[in-house]
Coordinates of C-alpha atoms in Angstrom, one line a residue:
M1 CA 168.5 156.4 167.6
M2 CA 167.3 153.4 169.7
R3 CA 168.3 149.8 169.5
K4 CA 165.2 147.6 170.2
F5 CA 165.0 144.2 171.8
R6 CA 162.2 141.7 172.3
P7 CA 163.8 139.4 174.9
F8 CA 161.1 137.4 176.5
T9 CA 157.7 137.8 174.8
P10 CA 156.5 139.6 171.7
D11 CA 154.4 141.8 174.0
L12 CA 157.5 143.3 175.8
T13 CA 159.8 145.7 174.0
L14 CA 163.0 147.0 175.5
A15 CA 165.1 149.7 173.8
V16 CA 168.3 151.7 174.6
G17 CA 170.0 154.5 172.9
G18 CA 170.9 158.2 172.8
S19 CA 168.9 161.4 172.4
T20 CA 169.4 165.1 172.3
G21 CA 167.2 167.9 173.6
I22 CA 166.9 171.6 173.2
E23 CA 164.9 173.7 175.7
A24 CA 164.3 177.5 175.3
G25 CA 162.1 179.8 177.1
C26 CA 161.6 183.3 178.6
L27 CA 160.7 184.5 182.1
Y28 CA 158.9 187.7 182.8
N29 CA 159.1 189.3 186.2
A30 CA 158.3 193.1 186.4
R31 CA 159.7 193.3 190.0
N32 CA 163.1 193.2 191.7
G33 CA 165.6 193.3 188.8
N34 CA 167.1 195.1 185.9
N35 CA 165.7 192.7 183.3
P36 CA 162.0 192.2 183.4
A37 CA 162.3 189.6 180.7
S38 CA 165.0 186.9 180.9
A39 CA 165.9 184.3 178.3
K40 CA 166.9 180.8 179.2
A41 CA 168.2 178.1 176.9
A42 CA 169.7 174.6 177.2
W43 CA 171.0 171.8 175.0
T44 CA 171.7 168.3 176.3
V45 CA 172.9 164.9 175.1
N46 CA 171.2 162.1 176.9
L47 CA 171.2 158.3 177.4
T48 CA 167.7 157.0 177.2
G49 CA 165.8 153.7 177.0
Y50 CA 162.3 152.4 177.4
A51 CA 160.3 149.4 178.3
S52 CA 156.9 148.9 176.6
W53 CA 154.4 146.2 177.4
R54 CA 151.2 145.4 175.4
T55 CA 148.3 143.9 177.3
K56 CA 144.5 143.9 177.5
L57 CA 142.3 145.5 180.1
W58 CA 138.7 144.2 179.9
R59 CA 139.2 143.3 176.2
L60 CA 140.6 146.7 175.4
P61 CA 144.2 146.9 174.1
V62 CA 146.5 148.9 176.5
T63 CA 150.2 149.7 176.1
L64 CA 152.2 150.6 179.2
T65 CA 155.5 152.5 178.6
Y66 CA 158.3 153.6 181.0
Q67 CA 161.1 155.8 179.6
P68 CA 163.9 157.2 181.8
T69 CA 166.3 159.8 180.4
L70 CA 169.8 160.6 181.9
P71 CA 171.6 163.8 180.7
V72 CA 175.2 163.1 180.0
A73 CA 176.6 166.4 178.7
G74 CA 175.4 169.7 177.4
T75 CA 175.4 173.5 177.9
F76 CA 173.0 176.1 179.2
F77 CA 172.5 179.9 179.1
A78 CA 171.0 182.0 181.8
P79 CA 172.0 185.5 182.8
D80 CA 173.1 186.1 186.3
Y81 CA 170.8 188.0 188.6
G82 CA 171.1 191.7 187.8
E83 CA 173.3 191.1 184.7
L84 CA 172.3 193.2 181.8
Y85 CA 172.2 191.9 178.2
Y86 CA 174.4 194.7 176.8
E87 CA 177.1 193.6 179.4
I88 CA 176.9 190.1 177.9
Y89 CA 177.1 191.5 174.4
L90 CA 180.1 193.6 175.3
G91 CA 181.9 190.6 176.8
D92 CA 181.7 191.8 180.5
H93 CA 179.8 188.7 181.6
K94 CA 180.1 186.5 184.7
G95 CA 178.8 183.3 183.2
L96 CA 177.4 183.2 179.7
A97 CA 177.3 179.5 178.7
T98 CA 178.3 176.9 181.2
P99 CA 179.0 173.1 180.7
H100 CA 176.1 171.1 181.9
G101 CA 176.0 167.5 182.9
G102 CA 173.0 167.4 185.1
A103 CA 172.7 164.8 187.8
T104 CA 169.0 164.4 187.2
I105 CA 167.0 161.5 185.8
S106 CA 163.7 162.3 184.3
S107 CA 161.2 159.5 183.7
S108 CA 157.8 159.2 182.2
T109 CA 155.1 156.5 182.4
T110 CA 152.3 156.4 179.9
S111 CA 149.4 154.1 179.1

């Protein structure tokens, strides 16, 4: 949910708000481990915003957008190296789900 502002001109839009993201995937490596296939999953709650500017480039309409995202809190799952899935199932795990508040900022620029 984003709160939009048009502070200076109708061609410039600023927005700020929150978002959530879920990432899931699988890695396959047939060498050097007990698990050739490994599952990874993460869920994060983020602060996000964007700046969007509408302009013309040689009479063609162009919209430039910049959107940074800052993860605030979340959790992720990744088995330790050599940890078997039945060990996780039995409860003999070293780190199943860990709190995650990444110190990364991802940003995207589009036109």
